[in-house]
Tab-separated table of C-alpha atoms and ligand atoms in Angstrom:
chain	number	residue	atom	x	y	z
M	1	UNK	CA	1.219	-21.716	20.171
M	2	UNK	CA	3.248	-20.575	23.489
M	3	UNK	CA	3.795	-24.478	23.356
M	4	UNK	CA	5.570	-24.783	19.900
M	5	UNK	CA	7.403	-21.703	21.076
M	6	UNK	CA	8.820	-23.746	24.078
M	7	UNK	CA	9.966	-26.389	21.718
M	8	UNK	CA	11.936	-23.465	19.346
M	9	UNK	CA	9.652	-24.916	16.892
M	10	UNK	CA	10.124	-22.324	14.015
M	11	UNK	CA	7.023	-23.070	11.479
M	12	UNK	CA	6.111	-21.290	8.188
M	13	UNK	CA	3.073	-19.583	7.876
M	14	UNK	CA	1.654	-18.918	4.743
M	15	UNK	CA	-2.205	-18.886	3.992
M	16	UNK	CA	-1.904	-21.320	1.026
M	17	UNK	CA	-0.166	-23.573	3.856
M	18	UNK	CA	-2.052	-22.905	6.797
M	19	UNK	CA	-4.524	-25.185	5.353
M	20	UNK	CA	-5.516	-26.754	9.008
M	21	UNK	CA	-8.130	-24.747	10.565
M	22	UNK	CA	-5.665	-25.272	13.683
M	23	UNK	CA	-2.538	-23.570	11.818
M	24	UNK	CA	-5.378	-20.513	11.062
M	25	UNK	CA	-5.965	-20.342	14.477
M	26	UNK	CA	-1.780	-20.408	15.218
M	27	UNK	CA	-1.508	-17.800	13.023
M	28	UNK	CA	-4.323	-15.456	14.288
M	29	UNK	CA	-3.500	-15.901	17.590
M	30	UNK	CA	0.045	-15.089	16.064
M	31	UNK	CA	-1.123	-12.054	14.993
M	32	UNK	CA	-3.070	-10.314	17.659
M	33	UNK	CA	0.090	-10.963	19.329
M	34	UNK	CA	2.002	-9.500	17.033
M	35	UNK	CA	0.035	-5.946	17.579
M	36	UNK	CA	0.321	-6.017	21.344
M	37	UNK	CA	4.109	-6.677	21.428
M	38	UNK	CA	4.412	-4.309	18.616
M	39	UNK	CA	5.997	-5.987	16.074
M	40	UNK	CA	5.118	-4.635	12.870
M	41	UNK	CA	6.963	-2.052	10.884
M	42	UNK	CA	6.237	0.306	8.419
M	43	UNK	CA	9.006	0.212	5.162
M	44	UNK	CA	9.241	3.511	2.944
M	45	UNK	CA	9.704	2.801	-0.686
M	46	UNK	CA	9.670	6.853	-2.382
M	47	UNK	CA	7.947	7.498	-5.687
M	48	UNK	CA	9.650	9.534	-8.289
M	49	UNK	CA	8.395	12.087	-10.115
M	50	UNK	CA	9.802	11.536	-13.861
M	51	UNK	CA	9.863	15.308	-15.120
M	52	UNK	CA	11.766	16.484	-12.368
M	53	UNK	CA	13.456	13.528	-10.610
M	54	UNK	CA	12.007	14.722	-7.059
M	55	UNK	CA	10.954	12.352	-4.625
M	56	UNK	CA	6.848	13.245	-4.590
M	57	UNK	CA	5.552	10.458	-2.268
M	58	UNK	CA	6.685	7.592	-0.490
M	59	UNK	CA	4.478	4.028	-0.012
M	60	UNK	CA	4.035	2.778	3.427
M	61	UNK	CA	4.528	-0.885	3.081
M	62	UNK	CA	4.008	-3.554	6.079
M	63	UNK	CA	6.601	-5.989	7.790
M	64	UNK	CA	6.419	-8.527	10.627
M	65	UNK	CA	9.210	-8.525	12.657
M	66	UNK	CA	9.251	-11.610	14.101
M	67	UNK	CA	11.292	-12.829	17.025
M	68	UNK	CA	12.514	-16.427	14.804
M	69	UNK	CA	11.165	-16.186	12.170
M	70	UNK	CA	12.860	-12.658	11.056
M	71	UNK	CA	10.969	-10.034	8.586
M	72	UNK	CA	7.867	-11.374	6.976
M	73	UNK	CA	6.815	-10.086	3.811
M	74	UNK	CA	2.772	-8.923	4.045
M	75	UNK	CA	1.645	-11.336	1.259
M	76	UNK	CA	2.184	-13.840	3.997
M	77	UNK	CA	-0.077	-12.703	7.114
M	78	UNK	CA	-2.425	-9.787	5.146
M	79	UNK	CA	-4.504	-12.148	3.430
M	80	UNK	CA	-5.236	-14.130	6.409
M	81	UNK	CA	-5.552	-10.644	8.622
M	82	UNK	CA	-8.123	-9.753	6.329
M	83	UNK	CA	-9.813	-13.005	6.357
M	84	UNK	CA	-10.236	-12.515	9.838
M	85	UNK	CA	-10.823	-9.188	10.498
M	86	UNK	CA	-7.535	-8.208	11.626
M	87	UNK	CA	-7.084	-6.111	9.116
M	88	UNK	CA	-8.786	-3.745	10.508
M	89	UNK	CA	-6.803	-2.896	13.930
M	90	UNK	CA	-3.454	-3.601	11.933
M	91	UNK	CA	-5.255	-1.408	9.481
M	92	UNK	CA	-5.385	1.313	11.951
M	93	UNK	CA	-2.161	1.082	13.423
M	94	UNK	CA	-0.476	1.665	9.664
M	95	UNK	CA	-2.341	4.687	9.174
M	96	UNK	CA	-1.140	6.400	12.463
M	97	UNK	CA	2.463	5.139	12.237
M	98	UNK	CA	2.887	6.511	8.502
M	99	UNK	CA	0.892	9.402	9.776
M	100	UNK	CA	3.590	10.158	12.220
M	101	UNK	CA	6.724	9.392	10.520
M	102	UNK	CA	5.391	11.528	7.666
M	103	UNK	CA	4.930	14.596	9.801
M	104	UNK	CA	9.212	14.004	9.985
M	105	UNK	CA	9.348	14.376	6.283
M	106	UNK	CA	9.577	17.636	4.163
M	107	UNK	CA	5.979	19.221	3.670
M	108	UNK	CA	6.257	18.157	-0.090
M	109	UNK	CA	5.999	14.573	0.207
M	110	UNK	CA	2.691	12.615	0.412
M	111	UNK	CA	2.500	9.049	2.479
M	112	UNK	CA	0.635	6.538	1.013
M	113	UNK	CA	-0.986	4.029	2.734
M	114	UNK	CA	-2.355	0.659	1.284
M	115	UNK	CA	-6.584	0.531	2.319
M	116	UNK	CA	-8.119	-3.304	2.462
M	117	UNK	CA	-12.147	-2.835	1.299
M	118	UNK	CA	-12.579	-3.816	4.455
M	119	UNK	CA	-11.570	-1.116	6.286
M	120	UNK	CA	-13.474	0.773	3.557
M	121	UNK	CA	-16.801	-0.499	4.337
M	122	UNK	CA	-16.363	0.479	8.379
M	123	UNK	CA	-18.974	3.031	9.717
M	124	UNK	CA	-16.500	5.322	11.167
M	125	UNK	CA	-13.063	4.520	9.535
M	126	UNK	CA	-13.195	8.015	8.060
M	127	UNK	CA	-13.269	10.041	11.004
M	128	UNK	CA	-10.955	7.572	12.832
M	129	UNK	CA	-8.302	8.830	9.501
M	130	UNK	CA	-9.308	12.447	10.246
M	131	UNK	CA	-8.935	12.271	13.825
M	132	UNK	CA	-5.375	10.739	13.272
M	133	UNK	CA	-4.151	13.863	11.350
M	134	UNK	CA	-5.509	15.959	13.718
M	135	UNK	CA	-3.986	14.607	16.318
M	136	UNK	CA	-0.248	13.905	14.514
M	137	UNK	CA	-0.598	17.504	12.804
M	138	UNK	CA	-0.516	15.686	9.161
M	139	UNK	CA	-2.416	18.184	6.814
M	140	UNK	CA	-5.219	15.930	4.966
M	141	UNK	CA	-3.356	16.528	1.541
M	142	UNK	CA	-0.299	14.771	2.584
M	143	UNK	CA	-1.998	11.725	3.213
M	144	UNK	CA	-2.816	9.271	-0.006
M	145	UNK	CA	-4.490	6.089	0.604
M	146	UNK	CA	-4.475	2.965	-1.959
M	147	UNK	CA	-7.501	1.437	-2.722
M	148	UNK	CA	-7.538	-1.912	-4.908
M	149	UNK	CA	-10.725	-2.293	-8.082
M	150	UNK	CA	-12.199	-4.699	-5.675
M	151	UNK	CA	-12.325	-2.190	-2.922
M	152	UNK	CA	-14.396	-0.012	-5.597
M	153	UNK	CA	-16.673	-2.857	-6.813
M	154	UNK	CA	-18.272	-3.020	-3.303
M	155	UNK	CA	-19.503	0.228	-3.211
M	156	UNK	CA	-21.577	-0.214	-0.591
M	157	UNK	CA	-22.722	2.756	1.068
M	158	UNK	CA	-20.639	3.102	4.309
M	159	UNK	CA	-17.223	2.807	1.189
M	160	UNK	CA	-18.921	5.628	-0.335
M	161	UNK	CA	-19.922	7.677	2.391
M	162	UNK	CA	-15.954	7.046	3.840
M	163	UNK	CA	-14.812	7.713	0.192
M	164	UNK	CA	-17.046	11.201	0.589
M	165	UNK	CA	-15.799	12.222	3.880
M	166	UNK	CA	-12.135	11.698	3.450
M	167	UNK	CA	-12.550	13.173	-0.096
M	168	UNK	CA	-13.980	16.554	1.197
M	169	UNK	CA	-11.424	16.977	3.958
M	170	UNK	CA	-8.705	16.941	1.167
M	171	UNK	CA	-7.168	12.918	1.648
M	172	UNK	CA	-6.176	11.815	-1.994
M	173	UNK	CA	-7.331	8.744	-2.957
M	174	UNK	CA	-5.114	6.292	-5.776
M	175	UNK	CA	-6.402	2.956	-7.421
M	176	UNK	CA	-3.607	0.496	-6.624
M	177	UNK	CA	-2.844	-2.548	-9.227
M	178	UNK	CA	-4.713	-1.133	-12.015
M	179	UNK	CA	-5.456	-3.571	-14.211
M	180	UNK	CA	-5.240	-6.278	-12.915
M	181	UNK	CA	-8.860	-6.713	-11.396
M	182	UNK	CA	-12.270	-6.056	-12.814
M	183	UNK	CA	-10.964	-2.809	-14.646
M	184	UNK	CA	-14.681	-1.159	-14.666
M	185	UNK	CA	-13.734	2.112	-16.443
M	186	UNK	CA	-16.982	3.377	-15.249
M	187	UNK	CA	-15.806	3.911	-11.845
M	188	UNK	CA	-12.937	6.201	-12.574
M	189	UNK	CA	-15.815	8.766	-13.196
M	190	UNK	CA	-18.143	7.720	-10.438
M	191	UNK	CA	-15.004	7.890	-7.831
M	192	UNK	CA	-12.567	10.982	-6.602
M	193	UNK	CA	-9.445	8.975	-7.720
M	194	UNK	CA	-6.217	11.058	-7.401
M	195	UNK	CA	-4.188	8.815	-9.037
M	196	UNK	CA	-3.664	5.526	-10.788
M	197	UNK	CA	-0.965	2.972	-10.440
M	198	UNK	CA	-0.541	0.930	-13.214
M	199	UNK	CA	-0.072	-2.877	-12.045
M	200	UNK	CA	3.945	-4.157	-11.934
M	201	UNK	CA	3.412	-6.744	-14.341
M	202	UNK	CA	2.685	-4.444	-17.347
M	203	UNK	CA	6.110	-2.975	-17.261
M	204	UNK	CA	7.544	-6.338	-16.800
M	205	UNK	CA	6.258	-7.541	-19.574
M	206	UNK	CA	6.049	-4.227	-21.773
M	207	UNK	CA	9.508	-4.826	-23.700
M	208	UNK	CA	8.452	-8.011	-25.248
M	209	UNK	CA	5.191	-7.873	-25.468
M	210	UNK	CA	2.878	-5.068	-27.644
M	211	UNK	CA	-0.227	-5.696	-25.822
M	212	UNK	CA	1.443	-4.672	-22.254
M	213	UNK	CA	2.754	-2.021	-23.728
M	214	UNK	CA	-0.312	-0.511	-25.494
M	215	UNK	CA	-1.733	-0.930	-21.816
M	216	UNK	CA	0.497	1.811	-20.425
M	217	UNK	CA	0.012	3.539	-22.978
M	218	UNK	CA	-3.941	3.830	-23.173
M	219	UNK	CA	-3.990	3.964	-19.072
M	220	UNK	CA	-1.437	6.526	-19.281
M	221	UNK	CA	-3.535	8.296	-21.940
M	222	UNK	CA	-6.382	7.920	-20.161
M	223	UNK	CA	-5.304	8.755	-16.481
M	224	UNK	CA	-3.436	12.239	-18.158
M	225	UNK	CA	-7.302	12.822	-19.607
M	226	UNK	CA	-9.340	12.508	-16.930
M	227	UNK	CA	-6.833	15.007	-15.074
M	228	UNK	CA	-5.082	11.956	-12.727
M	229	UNK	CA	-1.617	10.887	-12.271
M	230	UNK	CA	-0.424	8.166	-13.632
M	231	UNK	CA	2.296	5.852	-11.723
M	232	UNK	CA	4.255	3.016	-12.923
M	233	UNK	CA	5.248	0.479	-10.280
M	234	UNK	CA	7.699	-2.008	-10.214
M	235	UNK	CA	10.156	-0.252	-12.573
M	236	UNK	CA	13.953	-1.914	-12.374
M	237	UNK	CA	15.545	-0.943	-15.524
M	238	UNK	CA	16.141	2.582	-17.158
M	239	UNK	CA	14.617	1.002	-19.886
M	240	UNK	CA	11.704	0.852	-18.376
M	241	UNK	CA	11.603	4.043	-16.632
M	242	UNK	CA	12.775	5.215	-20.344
M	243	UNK	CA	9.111	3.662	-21.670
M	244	UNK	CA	7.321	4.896	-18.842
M	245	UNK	CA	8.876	8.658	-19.500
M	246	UNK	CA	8.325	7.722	-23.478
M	247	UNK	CA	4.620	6.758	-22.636
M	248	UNK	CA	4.249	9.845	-20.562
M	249	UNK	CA	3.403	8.604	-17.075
M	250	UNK	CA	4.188	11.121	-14.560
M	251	UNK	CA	5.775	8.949	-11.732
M	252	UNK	CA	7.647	5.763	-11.052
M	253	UNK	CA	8.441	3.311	-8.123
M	254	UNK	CA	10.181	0.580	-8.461
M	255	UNK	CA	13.851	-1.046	-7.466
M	256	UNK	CA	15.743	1.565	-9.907
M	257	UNK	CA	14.769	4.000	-7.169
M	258	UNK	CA	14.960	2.157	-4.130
M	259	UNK	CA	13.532	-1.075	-2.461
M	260	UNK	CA	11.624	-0.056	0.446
M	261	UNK	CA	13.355	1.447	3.339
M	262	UNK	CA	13.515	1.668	7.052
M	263	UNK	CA	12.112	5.124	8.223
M	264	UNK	CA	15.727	6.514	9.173
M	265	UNK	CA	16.795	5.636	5.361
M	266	UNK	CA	13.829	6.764	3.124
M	267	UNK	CA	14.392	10.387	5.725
M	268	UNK	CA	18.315	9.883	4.411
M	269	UNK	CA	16.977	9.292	0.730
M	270	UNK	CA	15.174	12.789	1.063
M	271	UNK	CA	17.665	14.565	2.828
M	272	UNK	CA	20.387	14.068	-0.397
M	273	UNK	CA	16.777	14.554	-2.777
M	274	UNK	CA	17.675	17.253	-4.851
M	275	UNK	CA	13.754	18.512	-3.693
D	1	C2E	P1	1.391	-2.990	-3.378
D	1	C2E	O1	0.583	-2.028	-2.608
D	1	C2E	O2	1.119	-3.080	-4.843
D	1	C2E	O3	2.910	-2.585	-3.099
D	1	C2E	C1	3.948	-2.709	-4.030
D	1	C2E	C2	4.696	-4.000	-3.837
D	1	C2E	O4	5.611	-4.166	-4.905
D	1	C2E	C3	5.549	-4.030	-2.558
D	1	C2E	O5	5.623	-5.377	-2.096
D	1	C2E	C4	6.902	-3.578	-3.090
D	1	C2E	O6	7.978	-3.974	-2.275
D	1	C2E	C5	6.924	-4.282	-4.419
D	1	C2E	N1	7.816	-3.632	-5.371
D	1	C2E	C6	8.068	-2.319	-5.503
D	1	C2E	N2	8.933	-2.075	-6.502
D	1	C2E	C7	9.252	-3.273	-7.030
D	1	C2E	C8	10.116	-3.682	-8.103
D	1	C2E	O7	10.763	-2.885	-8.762
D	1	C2E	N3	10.178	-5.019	-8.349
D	1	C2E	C9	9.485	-5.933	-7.622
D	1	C2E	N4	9.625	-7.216	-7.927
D	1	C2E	N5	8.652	-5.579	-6.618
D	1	C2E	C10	8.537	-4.266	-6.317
D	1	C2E	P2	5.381	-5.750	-0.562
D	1	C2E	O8	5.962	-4.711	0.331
D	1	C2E	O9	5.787	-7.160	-0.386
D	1	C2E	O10	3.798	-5.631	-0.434
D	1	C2E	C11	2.957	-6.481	-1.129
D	1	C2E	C12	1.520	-6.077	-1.002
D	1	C2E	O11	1.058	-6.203	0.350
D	1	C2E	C13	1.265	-4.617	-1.353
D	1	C2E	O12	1.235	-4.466	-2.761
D	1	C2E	C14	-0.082	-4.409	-0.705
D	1	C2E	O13	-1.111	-4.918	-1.498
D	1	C2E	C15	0.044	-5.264	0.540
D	1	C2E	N6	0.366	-4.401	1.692
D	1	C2E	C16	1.575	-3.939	2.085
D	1	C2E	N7	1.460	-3.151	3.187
D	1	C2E	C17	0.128	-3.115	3.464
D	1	C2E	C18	-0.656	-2.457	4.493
D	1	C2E	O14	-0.154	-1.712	5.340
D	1	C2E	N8	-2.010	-2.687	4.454
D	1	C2E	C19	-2.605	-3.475	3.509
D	1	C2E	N9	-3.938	-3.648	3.551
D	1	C2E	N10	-1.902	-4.092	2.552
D	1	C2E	C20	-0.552	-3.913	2.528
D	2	MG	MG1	0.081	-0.140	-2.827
D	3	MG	MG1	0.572	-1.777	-6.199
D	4	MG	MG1	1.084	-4.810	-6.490
């Protein structure tokens, strides 16, 4: 690696392409790398809450900054982090970066944080969270974290005693993608979910086709039952934010809003928030 760097050699990594167990290895060693020189940064994209047009939350979402290669996107280095087990220090690190920024933020808005099952299924992981707060002076309510379906299909014991722990210290838990994995609706009962996001590509496709559409609808109906919030992501148009009002989902995020944001300009976004 420190010898393609010598050459300028700038390579694309991508899991689908780093089909050579040596690229794997490139790119892990890449990545450890990448933690020690500090080169990941946390982007801020706000959620929106419909009724009152306040700025509720805001999603902590990953970027490489990397010295040639510029900002990578996280669907290029999570899935391998994961596959690896890197996932889990990187893992870490988010949770006490958005921890601190958010203590910067007005007392009203929650940070969420994206959770990989396998941070999940650590022994521990929950009071590593709690001891975080503690020590950046976030109160546990201000702190959401985004769990995939798959995350709650392995509920293995050490996800549910985690799930438990965080749960009773007052960190809100959302189902992220919904939809779009095994969507068991048995474990909305069986699990403290706070909220549920309703996967991107059923707005996308909800204007021209009825079957997206009488998704929202029944998830919205359903999340608004079981006493949840609803959340439509990946909203771009007013139309859409218009069906996701019509459909009575209680908050959006999408590029109508804002893309995600640098720390300085999500705390500019709030500053002008009429909240
Ligand atoms: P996600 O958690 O579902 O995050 C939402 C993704 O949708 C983000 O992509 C966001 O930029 C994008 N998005 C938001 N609004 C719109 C829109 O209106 N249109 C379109 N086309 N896209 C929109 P991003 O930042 O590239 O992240 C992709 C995924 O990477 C995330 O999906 C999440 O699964 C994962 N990820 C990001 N940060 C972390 C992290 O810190 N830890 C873990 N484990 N995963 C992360
Ligand atoms: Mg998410
Ligand atoms: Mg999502
Ligand atoms: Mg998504």
């Amino acid at each position: 690696c420190a010898k393609s760097e010598d050459r300028g050699e700038v390579r694309v990594f991508d899991v689908a392409m780093a089909d050579s167990a040596q690229m794997r290895r490139d790119l892990e060693l890449e990545l450890r790398q990448a933690l020690v020189r500090s080169e990941f940064e946390l982007h801020y994209q706000p959620l929106v809450e419909i009724d009152t047009k306040r700025i509720v939350a805001a999603e902590a979402l990953i970027r490489w900054r990397h010295p040639e290669r510029g900002l990578v996107p996280p669907a290029t280095f999570i899935p391998l982090a994961e596959e690896v087990g890197l996932i889990v220090p990187i893992g870490d690190w988010v949770v006490r970066q958005a921890c601190a920024d958010a203590t910067r933020w007005p007392d009203h808005i929650v940070v969420a944080v994206n959770v990989s099952s396998l941070q999940m299924r650590r022994k521990g992981f929950a009071e590593l969270v709690l001891r975080t707060l503690s020590v950046t002076g976030l109160p546990p309510e201000r702190l959401e974290l985004e769990l995939t379906e798959s995350a709650l299909l392995e509920d293995d014991d050490t996800t549910l005693r985690n799930l438990a722990g965080l749960r009773e210290a007052g960190v809100r838990f959302a189902i992220d993608d919904f939809g779009t994995g095994y969507a068991s609706l048995s474990y909305l009962r069986r699990f403290p979910i706070d909220k549920i996001k309703i996967d991107r590509s059923f707005v996308t496709d909800a204007e021209t086709s009825a079957d997206a559409l009488a998704i929202i609808r029944a998830v919205a109906g359903l999340g608004t039952s079981l006493g949840m919030t609803t959340v439509v992501e990946g909203v771009e148009t007013e139309q859409q934010l218009d069906l996701a009002r019509g459909e009575g989902v209680d908050q959006v995020q999408g590029y109508l809003i804002s893309r995600p944001v640098p720390e300085d300009g999500f705390s500019s976004l709030v500053s002008k928030d009429p909240g």
